[in-house]
Short mmCIF file of C-alpha atoms and ligand atoms in Angstrom, two decimals:
data_model
loop_
_atom_site.label_atom_id
_atom_site.label_comp_id
_atom_site.label_asym_id
_atom_site.label_seq_id
_atom_site.Cartn_x
_atom_site.Cartn_y
_atom_site.Cartn_z
CA UNK O 16 -3.81 -27.71 -3.34
CA UNK O 17 -5.91 -24.92 -4.80
CA UNK O 18 -4.00 -21.75 -5.47
CA UNK O 19 -5.09 -18.75 -3.41
CA UNK O 20 -7.23 -16.14 -5.15
CA UNK O 21 -6.47 -12.44 -5.25
CA UNK O 22 -8.80 -9.82 -6.72
CA UNK O 23 -7.24 -6.59 -7.95
CA UNK O 24 -9.81 -3.84 -8.45
CA UNK O 25 -8.65 -1.21 -10.93
CA UNK O 26 -6.74 -2.39 -14.00
CA UNK O 27 -4.74 0.82 -14.33
CA UNK O 28 -1.02 1.22 -13.76
CA UNK O 29 -0.76 -0.01 -10.18
CA UNK O 30 -3.48 -2.67 -10.53
CA UNK O 31 -2.17 -4.27 -13.71
CA UNK O 32 1.44 -4.23 -12.48
CA UNK O 33 0.33 -5.81 -9.20
CA UNK O 34 -1.41 -8.58 -11.15
CA UNK O 35 1.76 -9.07 -13.19
CA UNK O 36 4.04 -9.40 -10.15
CA UNK O 37 1.59 -11.78 -8.42
CA UNK O 38 1.55 -14.25 -11.31
CA UNK O 39 5.27 -13.91 -12.03
CA UNK O 40 5.84 -15.15 -8.47
CA UNK O 41 3.05 -17.73 -8.81
CA UNK O 42 1.47 -16.47 -5.61
CA UNK O 43 -2.19 -16.73 -6.61
CA UNK O 44 -4.82 -16.81 -9.33
CA UNK O 45 -5.85 -13.26 -10.12
CA UNK O 46 -9.14 -11.58 -10.97
CA UNK O 47 -8.59 -8.11 -12.42
CA UNK O 48 -11.61 -5.79 -12.57
CA UNK O 49 -12.24 -2.29 -13.84
CA UNK O 50 -15.17 -0.16 -15.01
CA UNK O 51 -13.60 0.39 -18.43
CA UNK O 52 -15.02 -2.09 -20.91
CA UNK O 53 -12.38 -4.50 -22.22
CA UNK O 54 -9.46 -3.06 -20.24
CA UNK O 55 -9.23 -5.75 -17.53
CA UNK O 56 -10.10 -8.49 -20.02
CA UNK O 57 -7.39 -7.33 -22.43
CA UNK O 58 -4.70 -6.99 -19.79
CA UNK O 59 -5.66 -10.34 -18.23
CA UNK O 60 -5.40 -12.11 -21.58
CA UNK O 61 -2.07 -10.46 -22.33
CA UNK O 62 -0.70 -11.52 -18.91
CA UNK O 63 -1.98 -15.04 -19.43
CA UNK O 64 -0.07 -15.22 -22.70
CA UNK O 65 3.16 -14.22 -20.92
CA UNK O 66 2.71 -17.39 -18.80
CA UNK O 67 4.33 -19.84 -21.18
CA UNK O 68 7.38 -17.59 -21.50
CA UNK O 69 7.76 -16.86 -17.80
CA UNK O 70 6.64 -20.34 -16.80
CA UNK O 71 3.61 -19.60 -14.63
CA UNK O 72 0.28 -21.42 -14.65
CA UNK O 73 -1.80 -18.98 -12.62
CA UNK O 74 -5.23 -18.18 -13.94
CA UNK O 75 -5.88 -14.53 -14.72
CA UNK O 76 -9.42 -13.35 -15.35
CA UNK O 77 -10.52 -9.89 -16.42
CA UNK O 78 -14.04 -8.60 -15.66
CA UNK O 79 -16.22 -5.51 -15.47
CA UNK O 80 -18.48 -7.09 -12.83
CA UNK O 81 -17.83 -8.55 -9.42
CA UNK O 82 -19.17 -12.10 -9.82
CA UNK O 83 -15.77 -13.63 -10.65
CA UNK O 84 -14.26 -12.10 -7.49
CA UNK O 85 -16.31 -14.31 -5.14
CA UNK O 86 -14.34 -16.22 -2.53
CA UNK O 87 -11.12 -14.18 -2.83
CA UNK O 88 -8.46 -14.50 -0.15
CA UNK O 89 -7.22 -10.95 -0.70
CA UNK O 90 -8.78 -7.93 -2.39
CA UNK O 91 -6.49 -5.12 -3.52
CA UNK O 92 -8.22 -1.81 -4.17
CA UNK O 93 -6.46 0.47 -6.65
CA UNK O 94 -9.61 1.86 -8.28
CA UNK O 95 -9.86 5.61 -8.37
CA UNK O 96 -9.28 8.82 -10.19
CA UNK O 97 -6.12 10.82 -10.38
CA UNK O 98 -6.37 14.52 -9.72
CA UNK O 99 -7.33 16.40 -12.87
CA UNK O 100 -6.73 20.09 -13.61
CA UNK O 101 -9.29 22.21 -11.77
CA UNK O 102 -10.01 19.47 -9.26
CA UNK O 103 -9.25 20.24 -5.63
CA UNK O 104 -7.89 17.66 -3.20
CA UNK O 105 -11.33 17.66 -1.58
CA UNK O 106 -13.06 16.94 -4.91
CA UNK O 107 -10.73 14.01 -5.33
CA UNK O 108 -11.39 12.86 -1.77
CA UNK O 109 -15.14 12.79 -2.33
CA UNK O 110 -14.94 11.17 -5.77
CA UNK O 111 -12.53 8.45 -4.67
CA UNK O 112 -14.57 7.85 -1.52
CA UNK O 113 -17.57 7.18 -3.74
CA UNK O 114 -15.56 4.77 -5.89
CA UNK O 115 -13.82 2.95 -3.02
CA UNK O 116 -17.04 2.79 -0.98
CA UNK O 117 -18.83 1.09 -3.88
CA UNK O 118 -15.96 -1.30 -4.53
CA UNK O 119 -15.77 -2.33 -0.88
CA UNK O 120 -19.51 -2.99 -0.66
CA UNK O 121 -19.48 -5.13 -3.80
CA UNK O 122 -16.34 -7.12 -3.01
CA UNK O 123 -16.75 -7.58 0.75
CA UNK O 124 -20.10 -9.30 0.49
CA UNK O 125 -18.79 -11.75 -2.12
CA UNK O 126 -15.59 -12.46 -0.18
CA UNK O 127 -16.58 -12.11 3.46
CA UNK O 128 -13.38 -13.63 4.82
CA UNK O 129 -10.97 -11.72 2.57
CA UNK O 130 -8.22 -9.35 3.63
CA UNK O 131 -8.53 -5.90 2.06
CA UNK O 132 -5.41 -4.06 0.96
CA UNK O 133 -6.22 -0.45 0.13
CA UNK O 134 -3.99 1.49 -2.27
CA UNK O 135 -6.19 4.31 -3.60
CA UNK O 136 -5.37 7.83 -2.41
CA UNK O 137 -5.85 9.58 -0.08
CA UNK O 138 -4.68 6.29 1.34
CA UNK O 139 -5.24 6.60 5.07
CA UNK O 140 -8.79 7.96 4.68
CA UNK O 141 -9.68 5.34 2.04
CA UNK O 142 -8.51 2.58 4.40
CA UNK O 143 -10.77 3.98 7.11
CA UNK O 144 -13.68 4.06 4.68
CA UNK O 145 -12.98 0.44 3.70
CA UNK O 146 -13.03 -0.61 7.36
CA UNK O 147 -16.36 1.10 8.00
CA UNK O 148 -18.01 -0.09 4.77
CA UNK O 149 -16.87 -3.70 4.95
CA UNK O 150 -17.64 -4.22 8.61
CA UNK O 151 -14.51 -6.42 8.62
CA UNK O 152 -12.41 -6.71 11.77
CA UNK O 153 -9.53 -4.22 11.82
CA UNK O 154 -6.97 -7.01 11.34
CA UNK O 155 -8.31 -7.56 7.82
CA UNK O 156 -8.18 -3.99 6.49
CA UNK O 157 -4.69 -2.74 5.66
CA UNK O 158 -3.37 0.27 3.78
CA UNK O 159 -0.27 0.16 1.59
CA UNK O 160 2.04 3.13 1.96
CA UNK O 161 4.84 2.42 4.42
CA UNK O 162 6.43 -0.40 2.43
CA UNK O 163 6.67 1.94 -0.56
CA UNK O 164 7.90 4.92 1.43
CA UNK O 165 10.54 2.81 3.16
CA UNK O 166 11.57 1.20 -0.16
CA UNK O 167 12.20 4.70 -1.49
CA UNK O 168 14.22 5.61 1.60
CA UNK O 169 16.21 2.35 1.26
CA UNK O 170 16.94 3.10 -2.39
CA UNK O 171 18.32 6.54 -1.59
CA UNK O 172 20.40 5.26 1.36
CA UNK O 173 21.90 2.45 -0.76
CA UNK O 174 22.73 4.91 -3.55
CA UNK O 175 24.30 7.38 -1.17
CA UNK O 176 26.52 4.79 0.52
CA UNK O 177 27.08 2.68 -2.61
CA UNK O 178 25.96 -0.52 -0.89
CA UNK O 179 23.47 -3.22 -1.81
CA UNK O 180 19.83 -2.38 -1.27
CA UNK O 181 19.62 -5.78 0.41
CA UNK O 182 21.79 -4.49 3.26
CA UNK O 183 19.52 -1.55 3.93
CA UNK O 184 16.47 -1.61 6.16
CA UNK O 185 14.48 1.55 6.78
CA UNK O 186 11.64 2.60 8.91
CA UNK O 187 8.91 5.05 8.00
CA UNK O 188 5.86 5.84 10.11
CA UNK O 189 2.82 8.05 9.83
CA UNK O 190 0.48 9.05 7.03
CA UNK O 191 1.31 8.62 3.38
CA UNK O 192 2.76 11.72 1.77
CA UNK O 193 4.06 14.98 3.11
CA UNK O 194 3.42 14.05 6.73
CA UNK O 195 5.29 10.75 6.75
CA UNK O 196 7.81 10.28 9.57
CA UNK O 197 11.04 8.55 8.48
CA UNK O 198 12.96 7.15 11.46
CA UNK O 199 16.70 7.31 10.67
CA UNK O 200 17.72 5.85 14.04
CA UNK O 201 15.79 2.66 13.23
CA UNK O 202 17.19 2.50 9.71
CA UNK O 203 20.30 0.41 9.28
CA UNK O 204 22.93 -0.83 6.86
CA UNK O 205 23.84 -4.43 7.77
CA UNK O 206 22.66 -3.67 11.30
CA UNK O 207 24.58 -0.38 11.66
CA UNK O 208 22.28 2.59 12.28
CA UNK O 209 22.57 5.03 9.36
CA UNK O 210 22.96 7.85 11.86
CA UNK O 211 26.51 6.47 12.32
CA UNK O 212 27.24 6.29 8.61
CA UNK O 213 25.87 9.53 7.23
CA UNK O 214 26.34 13.14 8.32
CA UNK O 215 23.22 14.88 9.55
CA UNK O 216 22.77 17.14 6.52
CA UNK O 217 22.99 14.26 4.02
CA UNK O 218 20.56 12.25 6.07
CA UNK O 219 18.12 15.14 6.14
CA UNK O 220 18.40 15.49 2.37
CA UNK O 221 17.52 11.80 1.93
CA UNK O 222 14.59 12.10 4.34
CA UNK O 223 13.24 15.08 2.39
CA UNK O 224 13.65 13.28 -0.92
CA UNK O 225 11.77 10.28 0.51
CA UNK O 226 8.89 12.43 1.74
CA UNK O 227 8.65 13.95 -1.75
CA UNK O 228 9.27 10.61 -3.48
CA UNK O 229 5.85 10.38 -5.07
CA UNK O 230 5.86 13.98 -6.31
CA UNK O 231 9.34 13.55 -7.84
CA UNK O 232 8.01 10.77 -10.06
CA UNK O 233 4.79 12.60 -10.95
CA UNK O 234 6.98 15.54 -11.99
CA UNK O 235 8.91 13.31 -14.38
CA UNK O 236 6.01 11.27 -15.76
CA UNK O 237 3.66 14.27 -15.97
CA UNK O 238 0.63 12.17 -16.90
CA UNK O 239 0.50 9.72 -14.03
CA UNK O 240 2.11 8.57 -10.81
CA UNK O 241 4.51 5.82 -9.78
CA UNK O 242 3.46 2.21 -10.18
CA UNK O 243 6.37 -0.25 -10.34
CA UNK O 244 7.49 0.32 -6.74
CA UNK O 245 3.91 0.69 -5.45
CA UNK O 246 2.91 -2.62 -7.06
CA UNK O 247 6.05 -4.36 -5.77
CA UNK O 248 5.17 -3.09 -2.29
CA UNK O 249 1.61 -4.43 -2.49
CA UNK O 250 2.96 -7.80 -3.60
CA UNK O 251 5.39 -7.98 -0.67
CA UNK O 252 2.36 -7.58 1.61
CA UNK O 253 0.37 -10.20 -0.34
CA UNK O 254 3.23 -12.68 -0.11
CA UNK O 255 3.63 -12.12 3.65
CA UNK O 256 -0.08 -12.83 4.11
CA UNK O 257 -0.50 -15.81 1.79
CA UNK O 258 2.68 -17.51 3.02
CA UNK O 259 1.86 -16.62 6.65
CA UNK O 260 5.36 -15.20 6.98
CA UNK O 261 4.69 -13.07 10.08
CA UNK O 262 6.75 -10.40 8.38
CA UNK O 263 7.24 -7.06 10.08
CA UNK O 264 6.36 -4.34 7.60
CA UNK O 265 5.29 -0.73 7.91
CA UNK O 266 1.60 -0.69 6.99
CA UNK O 267 -1.37 1.58 7.50
CA UNK O 268 -3.37 0.09 10.35
CA UNK O 269 -6.37 1.05 12.46
CA UNK O 270 -5.11 2.27 15.80
CA UNK O 271 -7.11 2.12 18.99
CA UNK O 272 -4.77 3.81 21.43
CA UNK O 273 -1.43 2.57 20.11
CA UNK O 274 1.03 5.45 19.75
CA UNK O 275 -1.57 7.65 21.43
CA UNK O 276 -3.81 7.55 18.34
CA UNK O 277 -7.41 6.43 18.64
CA UNK O 278 -9.88 5.46 15.93
CA UNK O 279 -7.69 6.31 12.96
CA UNK O 280 -5.55 4.64 10.29
CA UNK O 281 -1.87 5.59 10.49
CA UNK O 282 1.31 3.90 9.26
CA UNK O 283 2.98 1.78 11.94
CA UNK O 284 5.10 -1.39 12.06
CA UNK O 285 2.86 -4.46 11.97
CA UNK O 286 3.25 -8.23 11.77
CA UNK O 287 1.61 -9.57 8.60
CA UNK O 288 0.48 -13.18 8.40
CA UNK O 289 -2.41 -15.28 7.17
CA UNK O 290 -4.81 -13.54 9.55
CA UNK O 291 -3.81 -10.09 8.29
CA UNK O 292 -2.41 -7.68 10.86
CA UNK O 293 -1.48 -10.10 13.63
CA UNK O 294 0.25 -7.55 15.82
CA UNK O 295 1.00 -3.84 15.97
CA UNK O 296 4.54 -3.27 17.19
CA UNK O 297 5.00 -0.38 19.54
CA UNK O 298 8.42 1.23 19.59
CA UNK O 299 9.53 4.09 21.76
CA UNK O 300 9.57 7.36 19.88
CA UNK O 301 11.58 10.45 20.68
CA UNK O 302 9.53 13.60 21.44
CA UNK O 303 10.24 14.87 17.88
CA UNK O 304 9.20 11.61 16.24
CA UNK O 305 6.11 11.40 18.38
CA UNK O 306 5.14 14.96 17.46
CA UNK O 307 5.63 14.05 13.79
CA UNK O 308 3.31 11.09 14.16
CA UNK O 309 0.67 13.21 15.89
CA UNK O 310 0.89 15.82 13.11
CA UNK O 311 0.45 13.05 10.61
CA UNK O 312 -2.57 11.66 12.47
CA UNK O 313 -4.14 15.14 12.60
CA UNK O 314 -3.81 15.46 8.81
CA UNK O 315 -5.56 12.10 8.36
CA UNK O 316 -8.26 13.09 10.85
CA UNK O 317 -9.08 16.18 8.80
CA UNK O 318 -9.97 13.97 5.83
CA UNK O 319 -11.94 11.36 7.76
CA UNK O 320 -13.91 14.19 9.40
CA UNK O 321 -14.77 15.54 5.95
CA UNK O 322 -16.09 12.11 5.04
CA UNK O 323 -17.90 11.79 8.35
CA UNK O 324 -16.32 8.38 9.03
O1 TXD Q 427 1.32 4.42 -1.83
C1 TXD Q 427 0.22 4.39 -2.30
N1 TXD Q 427 -0.80 4.00 -1.56
C2 TXD Q 427 -0.01 4.76 -3.69
C3 TXD Q 427 -1.34 5.14 -4.08
C4 TXD Q 427 0.99 4.60 -4.67
C5 TXD Q 427 0.70 4.76 -5.98
C6 TXD Q 427 -0.63 5.08 -6.47
N2 TXD Q 427 -1.53 5.48 -5.43
C7 TXD Q 427 -2.95 5.64 -5.78
O2 TXD Q 427 -3.47 4.43 -6.32
C8 TXD Q 427 -3.24 6.65 -6.85
O3 TXD Q 427 -3.23 7.96 -6.33
C9 TXD Q 427 -4.61 6.23 -7.29
O4 TXD Q 427 -5.59 6.69 -6.38
C10 TXD Q 427 -4.55 4.70 -7.20
C11 TXD Q 427 -4.34 4.00 -8.54
O5 TXD Q 427 -3.22 4.52 -9.19
P1 TXD Q 427 -2.92 4.15 -10.72
O6 TXD Q 427 -1.66 4.81 -11.08
O7 TXD Q 427 -3.08 2.69 -10.93
O8 TXD Q 427 -4.13 4.91 -11.44
P2 TXD Q 427 -4.80 4.58 -12.86
O9 TXD Q 427 -3.78 4.04 -13.80
O10 TXD Q 427 -5.56 5.79 -13.21
O11 TXD Q 427 -5.81 3.38 -12.55
C12 TXD Q 427 -6.99 3.53 -11.82
C13 TXD Q 427 -8.00 2.60 -12.45
C14 TXD Q 427 -8.43 3.03 -13.86
O12 TXD Q 427 -8.19 1.99 -14.79
C15 TXD Q 427 -9.93 3.32 -13.71
O13 TXD Q 427 -10.69 2.96 -14.86
C16 TXD Q 427 -10.28 2.42 -12.53
O14 TXD Q 427 -9.19 2.59 -11.64
N3 TXD Q 427 -11.55 2.74 -11.89
C17 TXD Q 427 -12.35 1.78 -11.37
N4 TXD Q 427 -12.22 0.46 -11.33
C18 TXD Q 427 -13.21 -0.25 -10.75
N5 TXD Q 427 -14.32 0.32 -10.23
C19 TXD Q 427 -14.49 1.66 -10.26
N6 TXD Q 427 -15.58 2.22 -9.72
C20 TXD Q 427 -13.47 2.45 -10.85
N7 TXD Q 427 -13.33 3.77 -11.07
C21 TXD Q 427 -12.15 3.93 -11.70
#
């Protein structure tokens, strides 16, 4: 049986680490692309040479053009710029929209049945742009944010209670970043809601740390942002899709009325399988949680309005 094919656009920190985790799990052959001459080719060759040691046979190809991406099952978009000094959030929005728009046009026409996983920030708006540009059905355009945000929350809960991360499930809704909505009452340790295990003030501290999880790492690294956990999160989504696992994961999905949000990408629990987003799960939110989600949606809407999408 032919191995599935995954294209990763952007051979920077998140892109290259995503390629690494894909081949280490032997999930797919990988095509890694970037605009920087030699970068994707060099990283692809290096990863290929780790194969004999790790014991994987996946093919890994690096390219500066899109021809080798044709017929991909999944396309992961990590291409973009980080914010530079003097650059406003809006400058970044417009620049990354230009990059992501171009990438989507080039990849979608060569892989018309692919599933797009968008990673580039501002995530929710870039996912919306990818949906519009590709003309793909909404089931096949997914943003990665919730898996990462909930992985961070799970890490902090496990640390706080000194239990295995494997026992901890956590739920995070909403947009990526400051407006995310962690849901402690749906977060559990071996099935026990964490609201029964942690006092309110500790729980609030963990929620705040989760919401600032990305900034905490940027503050430490200084020259870049997180990539191990983001790449691991992308790969969990890829695995759920390629193995048709029907796994329930928090992902950024296009809503058409669910949770009272219409025509916008927001993070919600979805079922991921071979057809992409196979279902959006609707859970009952408290008035506070619902208000948080609406605030989050409004922040996303501001960006999509600026892009006119
Ligand atoms: O939760 C999430 N969604 C995120 C998002 C978690 C982590 C990172 N997040 C965002 O992903 C981050 O804010 C960036 O927008 C992207 C990629 O982050 P990364 O840390 O990988 O950035 P790098 O190392 O700067 O890599 C970006 C690469 C770099 O090699 C550029 O040369 C390349 O993108 N690039 C392009 N590749 C292809 N085509 C075009 N046009 C292009 N422009 C730049």
